[in-house]
Short mmCIF file of C-alpha atoms in Angstrom, two decimals:
data_model
loop_
_atom_site.label_atom_id
_atom_site.label_comp_id
_atom_site.label_asym_id
_atom_site.label_seq_id
_atom_site.Cartn_x
_atom_site.Cartn_y
_atom_site.Cartn_z
CA MET A 27 99.24 119.18 131.18
CA ARG A 28 95.50 120.09 130.87
CA LYS A 29 96.40 123.29 128.90
CA LEU A 30 98.74 121.33 126.56
CA ALA A 31 96.00 118.78 125.89
CA PHE A 32 93.72 121.84 124.92
CA PHE A 33 95.99 122.47 121.90
CA ILE A 34 96.21 119.02 120.65
CA PRO A 35 93.24 119.24 118.27
CA PHE A 36 94.56 122.67 117.07
CA VAL A 37 97.99 121.17 116.29
CA LEU A 38 96.35 118.18 114.47
CA PHE A 39 94.19 120.47 112.41
CA ILE A 40 97.34 122.66 111.29
CA GLY A 41 99.15 119.55 110.61
CA LEU A 42 96.42 118.14 108.41
CA SER A 43 95.93 121.46 106.62
CA VAL A 44 99.47 121.80 105.71
CA PHE A 45 99.58 118.30 104.50
CA LEU A 46 96.34 118.71 102.22
CA PHE A 47 97.57 122.14 101.11
CA SER A 48 100.93 120.81 100.05
CA GLY A 49 98.99 118.12 98.10
CA LEU A 50 97.39 120.81 96.00
CA PHE A 51 100.66 121.59 94.34
CA SER A 52 102.08 118.04 94.04
CA ASP A 53 102.04 116.39 90.70
CA PRO A 54 100.82 112.79 91.00
CA MET A 55 102.45 111.81 87.81
CA GLU A 56 105.95 112.75 89.17
CA ARG A 57 107.87 109.87 90.45
CA GLU A 58 111.44 108.61 90.09
CA SER A 59 111.88 106.36 87.12
CA SER A 60 113.08 103.09 88.30
CA VAL A 61 115.54 102.78 85.35
CA LEU A 62 117.41 105.82 86.57
CA ASN A 63 121.16 105.28 86.75
CA LYS A 64 120.89 101.98 84.90
CA ALA A 65 122.21 101.18 81.58
CA LEU A 66 119.97 101.45 78.57
CA PRO A 67 118.21 98.04 78.20
CA ALA A 68 119.48 95.89 75.37
CA PHE A 69 117.31 96.22 72.22
CA SER A 70 117.66 95.93 68.48
CA LEU A 71 115.22 97.97 66.56
CA PRO A 72 115.13 99.37 63.07
CA ASP A 73 115.57 102.90 61.93
CA LEU A 74 112.26 104.43 60.97
CA GLN A 75 113.48 105.89 57.68
CA GLN A 76 115.98 103.08 56.86
CA PRO A 77 114.51 99.92 58.28
CA ASP A 78 117.62 97.93 57.25
CA ASN A 79 119.57 99.75 59.63
CA LEU A 80 119.14 98.23 63.05
CA TRP A 81 120.09 100.34 66.14
CA THR A 82 121.32 98.70 69.38
CA ALA A 83 122.28 99.97 72.84
CA ASP A 84 125.94 99.67 71.96
CA LYS A 85 125.62 101.70 68.71
CA LEU A 86 124.32 104.65 70.61
CA LYS A 87 127.16 104.92 73.07
CA GLY A 88 130.06 107.44 72.67
CA LYS A 89 128.21 110.89 73.11
CA PRO A 90 125.52 112.05 75.55
CA TYR A 91 122.07 112.57 73.95
CA LEU A 92 118.42 112.90 74.66
CA LEU A 93 116.19 110.04 73.73
CA ASN A 94 112.92 111.48 73.12
CA VAL A 95 109.76 109.18 72.88
CA TRP A 96 107.24 110.73 70.65
CA GLY A 97 104.55 109.93 68.01
CA THR A 98 102.87 111.99 65.29
CA TRP A 99 99.49 111.14 66.91
CA CYS A 100 100.53 112.84 70.10
CA VAL A 101 99.58 116.46 70.25
CA THR A 102 102.25 117.61 73.02
CA CYS A 103 105.08 115.85 71.10
CA ASN A 104 104.12 117.97 68.16
CA ALA A 105 104.20 121.16 70.15
CA GLU A 106 107.69 120.50 71.50
CA LEU A 107 109.17 119.68 68.13
CA ALA A 108 109.97 123.40 67.32
CA TYR A 109 111.86 123.94 70.71
CA LEU A 110 113.69 120.62 70.35
CA THR A 111 114.71 121.73 66.87
CA GLU A 112 116.25 124.82 68.56
CA LEU A 113 118.18 122.72 70.95
CA ARG A 114 119.64 120.74 68.02
CA GLU A 115 120.78 123.83 66.41
CA GLN A 116 122.50 124.67 69.62
CA GLY A 117 124.29 121.31 69.39
CA VAL A 118 122.21 119.00 71.63
CA MET A 119 122.04 115.46 70.16
CA ILE A 120 118.49 114.14 70.06
CA VAL A 121 117.49 110.62 69.05
CA GLY A 122 113.88 109.91 68.44
CA LEU A 123 112.18 106.78 69.75
CA TYR A 124 109.02 106.47 67.82
CA TYR A 125 105.96 105.31 69.80
CA GLN A 126 103.67 103.43 67.46
CA GLN A 127 100.25 102.86 68.92
CA PRO A 128 98.72 99.33 68.40
CA SER A 129 96.70 99.14 65.24
CA ASP A 130 93.07 98.18 66.08
CA ALA A 131 92.28 95.20 64.19
CA ALA A 132 88.64 95.64 64.92
CA PHE A 133 88.51 98.68 62.91
CA GLY A 134 90.57 97.09 59.86
CA GLU A 135 93.74 98.97 60.85
CA VAL A 136 97.03 97.44 59.63
CA PHE A 137 100.54 98.76 60.24
CA ASN A 138 101.84 100.38 57.16
CA LEU A 139 105.49 101.35 57.32
CA ALA A 140 105.48 103.36 54.08
CA ALA A 141 102.54 105.48 55.16
CA LEU A 142 104.14 106.19 58.61
CA GLN A 143 107.56 107.09 57.11
CA GLN A 144 105.58 109.54 54.88
CA GLU A 145 103.57 110.87 57.78
CA VAL A 146 106.64 111.35 60.09
CA ALA A 147 108.66 113.01 57.06
CA LEU A 148 106.02 115.55 56.48
CA LYS A 149 105.36 116.30 60.20
CA LEU A 150 109.01 116.88 60.69
CA GLU A 151 109.25 119.05 57.58
CA GLN A 152 106.41 121.20 58.85
CA GLN A 153 107.11 121.48 62.51
CA GLY A 154 111.07 121.26 62.49
CA ASP A 155 113.15 118.12 62.72
CA PRO A 156 115.16 117.84 65.96
CA TYR A 157 116.17 114.26 65.40
CA GLN A 158 119.49 112.91 64.33
CA TRP A 159 117.48 109.72 63.43
CA ASN A 160 114.27 107.96 64.62
CA ILE A 161 114.14 104.43 66.10
CA LEU A 162 110.95 102.69 65.32
CA ASP A 163 109.58 100.67 68.34
CA LYS A 164 106.63 99.07 66.64
CA ASP A 165 105.76 96.76 69.40
CA ARG A 166 106.68 99.14 72.25
CA SER A 167 109.38 96.71 73.60
CA LEU A 168 112.06 99.20 74.36
CA ILE A 169 109.46 101.64 75.53
CA PHE A 170 108.09 99.04 77.98
CA ASP A 171 111.50 98.14 79.24
CA LEU A 172 112.04 101.92 79.90
CA GLY A 173 108.91 102.21 81.82
CA VAL A 174 107.45 104.63 79.56
CA THR A 175 103.67 105.53 80.43
CA GLY A 176 102.94 107.66 77.47
CA ALA A 177 104.42 110.38 75.13
CA PRO A 178 106.31 112.59 75.29
CA GLU A 179 108.84 111.39 77.65
CA THR A 180 112.63 112.18 77.48
CA PHE A 181 115.62 110.32 78.76
CA LEU A 182 119.01 111.90 79.21
CA ILE A 183 121.69 109.18 78.36
CA ASP A 184 125.35 109.56 78.92
CA ALA A 185 128.34 108.52 76.71
CA LYS A 186 128.51 105.18 78.35
CA GLY A 187 124.84 104.49 77.71
CA MET A 188 123.63 105.07 81.27
CA ILE A 189 120.37 106.78 81.92
CA ARG A 190 120.87 110.01 83.83
CA TYR A 191 117.60 111.73 83.76
CA HIS A 192 113.97 111.16 82.91
CA HIS A 193 111.37 113.63 82.17
CA ILE A 194 107.73 113.06 81.61
CA GLY A 195 105.85 115.56 79.64
CA ASP A 196 107.00 118.07 76.94
CA ILE A 197 110.29 120.03 76.92
CA ASN A 198 109.88 123.73 76.76
CA PRO A 199 112.41 126.51 77.55
CA GLN A 200 111.55 126.60 81.09
CA VAL A 201 111.76 122.78 81.68
CA TRP A 202 115.10 122.73 79.87
CA GLN A 203 116.56 125.54 81.89
CA GLN A 204 115.31 124.24 85.13
CA LYS A 205 115.70 120.53 84.84
CA LEU A 206 117.68 119.30 81.95
CA ALA A 207 120.28 121.89 80.88
CA ALA A 208 122.54 121.58 83.89
CA ALA A 209 122.41 117.74 83.79
CA TYR A 210 123.24 117.69 79.99
CA GLN A 211 126.18 120.13 80.34
CA SER A 212 127.62 118.19 83.12
CA LEU A 213 127.65 115.11 80.72
CA GLU A 214 129.10 117.13 78.03
CA GLU A 215 132.37 117.84 79.88
CA MET B 9 58.75 96.74 80.70
CA LYS B 10 60.10 93.69 82.23
CA ALA B 11 60.76 92.26 78.73
CA PHE B 12 62.69 95.41 77.78
CA PHE B 13 65.11 95.06 80.79
CA LEU B 14 65.59 91.41 80.07
CA SER B 15 66.45 92.21 76.54
CA LEU B 16 69.00 94.76 77.86
CA LEU B 17 70.53 91.98 79.93
CA LEU B 18 70.80 89.89 76.80
CA PHE B 19 72.51 92.63 74.99
CA THR B 20 75.29 93.02 77.61
CA ALA B 21 75.90 89.32 77.58
CA THR B 22 76.46 89.50 73.91
CA ALA B 23 78.69 92.61 73.97
CA GLN B 24 80.78 90.90 76.56
CA ALA B 25 81.15 87.76 74.55
CA SER B 26 82.58 89.77 71.56
CA GLN B 27 85.84 90.36 73.59
CA ALA B 28 88.72 88.26 72.69
CA LEU B 29 88.95 84.94 74.73
CA ILE B 30 92.32 83.95 76.19
CA GLU B 31 92.99 80.21 76.48
CA PHE B 32 95.17 78.95 79.32
CA GLN B 33 97.04 75.80 79.76
CA ASN B 34 95.62 75.19 83.29
CA PRO B 35 93.11 76.88 85.75
CA GLU B 36 96.01 77.89 88.11
CA GLN B 37 97.59 80.08 85.28
CA GLN B 38 94.23 81.56 84.70
CA ALA B 39 93.64 82.37 88.38
CA LEU B 40 97.24 83.93 88.57
CA PHE B 41 96.68 85.98 85.44
CA LYS B 42 93.27 87.19 87.01
CA GLU B 43 94.95 88.02 90.31
CA LEU B 44 97.96 89.87 88.74
CA THR B 45 95.84 92.03 86.40
CA GLN B 46 93.73 93.13 89.43
CA GLU B 47 96.83 93.74 91.64
CA LEU B 48 98.86 95.63 89.02
CA ARG B 49 98.27 99.36 88.70
CA CYS B 50 98.05 101.20 85.41
CA PRO B 51 100.79 103.81 85.45
CA LYS B 52 98.93 106.12 83.02
CA CYS B 53 95.40 106.00 84.38
CA GLN B 54 96.15 106.12 88.17
CA ASN B 55 93.76 104.30 90.34
CA GLN B 56 92.74 101.65 87.78
CA ASN B 57 94.19 98.31 87.70
CA ILE B 58 95.48 96.93 84.41
CA ALA B 59 92.51 94.63 84.10
CA ASP B 60 90.29 97.70 84.29
CA SER B 61 92.06 100.09 82.06
CA ASN B 62 92.45 100.16 78.16
CA ALA B 63 95.22 102.58 78.04
CA VAL B 64 97.97 101.62 75.63
CA VAL B 65 100.35 100.96 78.58
CA ALA B 66 97.79 98.87 80.46
CA VAL B 67 97.09 96.75 77.32
CA ASP B 68 100.81 96.17 76.92
CA MET B 69 101.23 95.27 80.56
CA ARG B 70 98.38 92.80 80.40
CA ASN B 71 99.85 91.23 77.30
CA LYS B 72 103.24 90.95 78.95
CA THR B 73 101.66 89.58 82.10
CA LEU B 74 99.83 86.93 80.13
CA GLU B 75 103.03 86.13 78.22
CA LEU B 76 105.10 85.63 81.48
CA VAL B 77 102.26 83.69 83.20
CA GLN B 78 102.16 81.20 80.13
CA GLN B 79 105.91 80.94 80.21
CA GLY B 80 105.34 79.50 83.82
CA GLN B 81 106.62 82.37 85.86
CA ASP B 82 105.20 82.71 89.26
CA LYS B 83 103.63 85.73 90.94
CA GLU B 84 106.80 87.10 92.48
CA GLN B 85 108.57 86.93 89.23
CA VAL B 86 106.21 88.77 87.21
CA LEU B 87 105.80 91.47 89.83
CA GLU B 88 109.56 91.84 89.94
CA TYR B 89 109.49 92.17 86.15
CA MET B 90 107.00 94.97 86.24
CA LYS B 91 108.45 96.77 89.33
CA SER B 92 111.92 96.81 87.64
CA ARG B 93 110.36 98.83 84.82
CA TYR B 94 107.48 100.85 86.24
CA GLY B 95 108.64 101.06 89.94
CA ASP B 96 106.92 99.92 93.09
CA PHE B 97 104.12 102.29 92.24
CA VAL B 98 102.80 99.70 89.75
CA HIS B 99 101.81 97.25 92.56
CA TYR B 100 98.93 97.98 94.89
CA GLN B 101 100.71 96.42 97.75
CA PRO B 102 103.56 98.79 98.71
CA PRO B 103 106.77 97.11 99.97
CA LEU B 104 108.11 97.79 103.48
CA ASN B 105 110.97 100.17 103.26
CA LYS B 106 112.19 103.55 104.83
CA PHE B 107 109.75 105.38 102.71
CA THR B 108 106.75 103.52 103.45
CA LEU B 109 107.50 102.53 107.00
CA ILE B 110 105.10 105.32 108.33
CA LEU B 111 102.27 103.56 106.57
CA TRP B 112 102.73 100.61 109.07
CA LEU B 113 103.87 102.71 112.14
CA LEU B 114 101.15 105.25 112.03
CA PRO B 115 98.14 103.01 112.68
CA ALA B 116 99.99 101.38 115.52
CA LEU B 117 101.06 104.65 116.96
CA MET B 118 97.45 106.09 116.76
CA ALA B 119 96.04 103.03 118.55
CA PHE B 120 98.62 103.47 121.18
CA GLY B 121 97.91 107.18 121.60
CA LEU B 122 94.14 106.35 121.76
CA VAL B 123 94.64 103.71 124.60
CA LEU B 124 96.89 106.40 126.40
CA VAL B 125 94.32 109.10 126.15
CA LEU B 126 91.52 106.73 127.37
CA LEU B 127 93.59 105.51 130.33
CA LEU B 128 94.54 109.18 131.29
CA ARG B 129 90.81 110.20 131.03
CA ARG B 130 89.58 107.30 133.21
CA LYS B 131 92.14 108.27 135.85
CA ALA B 132 91.07 111.95 135.67
CA GLU B 133 87.34 110.84 136.13
CA ARG B 134 88.20 108.70 139.20
CA THR B 135 89.93 111.51 140.90
CA ALA B 136 87.04 113.86 140.22
CA VAL B 137 84.48 111.49 141.55
CA ALA B 138 86.60 111.09 144.67
CA MET B 139 86.67 114.92 145.02
CA GLU B 140 82.94 115.30 144.47
CA SER B 141 82.04 112.57 147.05
CA GLY B 142 84.43 114.45 149.50
CA ASP B 143 82.51 117.77 149.06
CA LYS B 144 79.15 116.12 149.62
CA ALA B 145 79.93 115.70 153.27
CA GLN B 146 79.57 119.33 153.93
CA PRO B 147 77.03 120.98 151.68
CA PRO B 148 78.13 124.69 150.87
CA GLN B 149 75.61 126.86 152.57
CA GLN B 150 77.03 130.00 150.98
CA LEU B 151 76.18 128.47 147.49
CA GLU B 152 72.76 127.65 148.50
CA LYS B 153 72.20 131.12 149.63
CA GLN B 154 73.52 132.68 146.48
CA LEU B 155 71.25 130.33 144.39
CA ASP B 156 68.18 131.42 146.46
CA GLN B 157 69.12 135.05 145.79
CA LEU B 158 69.44 134.38 142.03
CA ILE B 159 66.08 132.74 142.10
CA GLU B 160 64.46 135.64 143.77
CA GLN B 161 65.96 138.23 141.31
CA TYR B 162 64.59 136.51 138.27
CA ARG B 163 61.17 135.98 139.89
CA ARG B 164 61.06 139.77 140.50
CA LYS B 165 62.02 140.48 136.89
CA SER B 166 59.30 138.27 135.50
#
């Protein structure tokens, strides 16, 4: 009994060390999305380039696709455009959900659709265009319903409109191979 | 110098006044809004509440909280609305479930363990005292002799 008690501090120390050490490699941003395995929330949002065309959750059903939340203001999003374009060429369907940042009235900023359309067209021409089309979420309503915290974020959505996977951060060859490829291929079949 | 600091105080007062004012229908809604924005956590800038943060998502959450409060929703409804989108993570009070059970159990277990250790130690002390008082009846003469020898040794050395 005495000898056993002698080892208690040592065991506690080892336990604490393992706990803290594993903390060094954990990502505090990583947590399961609460919209996972639920249907895409209902919405009605305009197409970025053809604002008369309204997209709804129902219109997007029929084929698995990636819903990629991005914006031209977001540096990481710009960096992933090239690889996403490669994926599109391999036959992956990618829909853009454009994250519009709030205009700061104090600085005299006003939302200008024509200027945004031009900016997006130019950006996609330069970096590659992975998107079948872009949905403009000016007030971030669908973005809010999806629990998006920033850009880029990507949702994998199946043919029935159910959210199957959520990824925070950019998509690069490594992330695609390790996390998304298998999930996407299982939905394709 | 005093005047300088006072003028600084004045400056901060005007800087605060330039923020947009929110009007509430009644003081209860105002109190609820204040409580909620302090309890809801910004999912982007972790460890800040949404009252504290100016990240886009925090501003959006603040506006949504205001909208729901002004619609007359109570605290539970607003929290449920936020949790269904941003998860339990978004509320500073974690719910009791199988993943968080350890948060409640661990302090109780530690307190229990501490009491156990204290009781065992007291028991051990008592037996030790009992043994010591038993020894005192017969002073160990051999030990006394050894001590004398040691003292003698060190005296010679010095």
